[in-house]
Amino acid sequence: DGGITQSPKYLFRKEGQNVTLSCEQNLNHDAMYWYRQDPGQGLRLIYYSQIVNDFQKGDIAEGYSVSREKKESFPLTVTSAQKNPTAFYLCASRRVAEAFFGQGTRLTVV
Amino acid sequence: AQKVTQAQTEISVVEKEDVTLDCVYETRDTTYYLFWYKQPPSGELVFLIRRNSFDEQNEISGRYSWNFQKSTSSFNFTITASQVVDSAVYFCALSEAKTGGSYIPTFGRGTSLIVHP
């Protein structure tokens, strides 16, 4: 089945640790996105990539990093510089204008 | 800059009632796309509809209908005869065409719909 796979579904991070969220798609889409969702805040754009080996900062990129070495993969690293990382993270890829989403990763700092 | 406003934070209805979710957008572009997504408790956003700025025809899909009015910059979503399974958070989104053909969806804050049996 074609789709977007995010892993893990739940992730716990200790203070000061870096963690990496995985996002893989087999839809052959060029563009991919990372959004952060907080209660009552809607979705806010962290990073996006229009093509392999290229990515751009979104509205809230501080404390995050990404790579796009393969078309299928767009991992997000939440670094220790991100002061409030507890949130729900959604990855998406785009066909024409609409985005299709993975099932999300819920990150909690413990 | 583009902006999407969903003024209704939460709506509660009883099953079989009709319900309309409001969406108002702001953009300076003449070419743009509007979307609705559904987020059930599982968390994944499910794409419902896309509308481009040149197509103001209303659309109906089963119990769902969408009313796009450029004059009021609105793209409202109506569920007829609501069901418990419609309970979810619904997001309206706007995407303008950027340089190079990129589209960056901007989302509203979402409306939580609760349908009681």
Coordinates of C-alpha atoms in Angstrom, one line a residue, chain A:
Chain A
D1 CA 0.0 0.0 0.0
G2 CA 1.2 3.5 -0.8
G3 CA 1.5 5.9 2.0
I4 CA 3.5 7.8 4.6
T5 CA 5.0 6.0 7.6
Q6 CA 6.1 7.7 10.7
S7 CA 8.0 6.0 13.5
P8 CA 7.9 5.6 16.3
K9 CA 4.3 6.4 17.3
Y10 CA 5.3 7.4 20.8
L11 CA 8.7 8.7 21.8
F12 CA 10.1 9.8 25.2
R13 CA 13.1 12.0 25.5
K14 CA 15.2 13.0 28.4
E15 CA 16.3 16.5 29.0
G16 CA 19.3 17.4 26.9
Q17 CA 19.0 14.5 24.4
N18 CA 18.6 14.7 20.7
V19 CA 16.0 12.4 19.1
T20 CA 15.2 11.6 15.5
L21 CA 11.7 11.1 14.1
S22 CA 11.5 9.0 11.0
C23 CA 9.3 9.7 8.0
E24 CA 9.2 7.5 4.9
Q25 CA 6.9 7.7 1.9
N26 CA 6.5 5.4 -1.1
L27 CA 4.2 7.8 -3.0
N28 CA 7.0 9.1 -5.2
H29 CA 6.2 12.6 -4.1
D30 CA 9.0 15.2 -4.4
A31 CA 7.9 17.6 -1.7
M32 CA 7.8 16.7 2.0
Y33 CA 6.9 18.6 5.2
W34 CA 7.2 18.5 8.9
Y35 CA 4.5 20.1 11.1
R36 CA 4.2 20.4 14.8
Q37 CA 0.8 20.3 16.5
D38 CA 0.1 21.6 20.0
P39 CA -3.3 21.6 21.6
G40 CA -5.5 24.5 20.2
Q41 CA -2.6 25.7 18.0
G42 CA -3.3 24.0 14.7
L43 CA -0.3 22.9 12.7
R44 CA 2.8 24.9 12.4
L45 CA 5.5 24.3 9.8
I46 CA 8.9 23.3 11.0
Y47 CA 10.8 22.4 7.7
Y48 CA 9.9 21.5 4.2
S49 CA 11.8 20.0 1.3
Q50 CA 10.8 20.4 -2.4
I51 CA 13.4 18.0 -3.7
V52 CA 16.2 15.7 -2.7
N53 CA 19.2 17.5 -1.1
D54 CA 17.3 20.7 -0.6
F55 CA 15.2 21.9 2.4
Q56 CA 14.0 25.2 3.8
K57 CA 13.1 26.4 7.3
G58 CA 9.5 26.9 8.2
D59 CA 8.0 29.2 10.8
I60 CA 9.3 27.4 13.9
A61 CA 12.6 25.7 12.8
E62 CA 14.7 26.7 15.8
G63 CA 15.9 23.7 17.7
Y64 CA 15.2 21.3 14.8
S65 CA 17.2 19.9 11.9
V66 CA 16.4 17.8 8.9
S67 CA 18.0 16.0 6.0
R68 CA 16.8 14.9 2.6
E69 CA 19.3 12.4 1.2
K70 CA 16.7 10.2 -0.4
K71 CA 13.4 11.0 -2.1
E72 CA 11.6 8.6 0.2
S73 CA 12.9 9.8 3.5
F74 CA 12.8 13.1 5.5
P75 CA 13.9 12.5 9.1
L76 CA 13.5 15.2 11.7
T77 CA 15.9 15.6 14.6
V78 CA 14.7 17.4 17.7
T79 CA 17.8 18.8 19.3
S80 CA 18.5 19.8 22.9
A81 CA 18.2 23.4 21.8
Q82 CA 14.4 22.9 21.4
K83 CA 13.2 24.1 24.8
N84 CA 9.7 22.8 24.6
P85 CA 9.7 19.8 22.4
T86 CA 6.6 18.0 23.8
A87 CA 4.1 17.9 21.0
F88 CA 2.6 15.8 18.2
Y89 CA 4.7 15.8 15.0
L90 CA 3.2 15.2 11.6
C91 CA 5.0 14.5 8.4
A92 CA 3.4 15.0 5.0
S93 CA 4.2 14.7 1.4
R94 CA 2.6 16.6 -1.5
R95 CA 0.9 15.6 -4.7
V96 CA -0.1 18.6 -6.9
A97 CA -1.2 21.0 -4.2
E98 CA -2.6 18.8 -1.5
A99 CA -0.6 17.3 1.4
F100 CA -1.0 13.7 2.6
F101 CA -0.1 12.9 6.2
G102 CA 1.5 10.2 8.2
Q103 CA 0.0 9.0 11.5
G104 CA 2.2 11.2 13.6
T105 CA 4.7 10.8 16.4
R106 CA 3.9 12.0 19.9
L107 CA 7.0 13.2 21.6
T108 CA 7.2 13.7 25.4
V109 CA 10.0 15.0 27.4
V110 CA 10.5 13.2 30.7

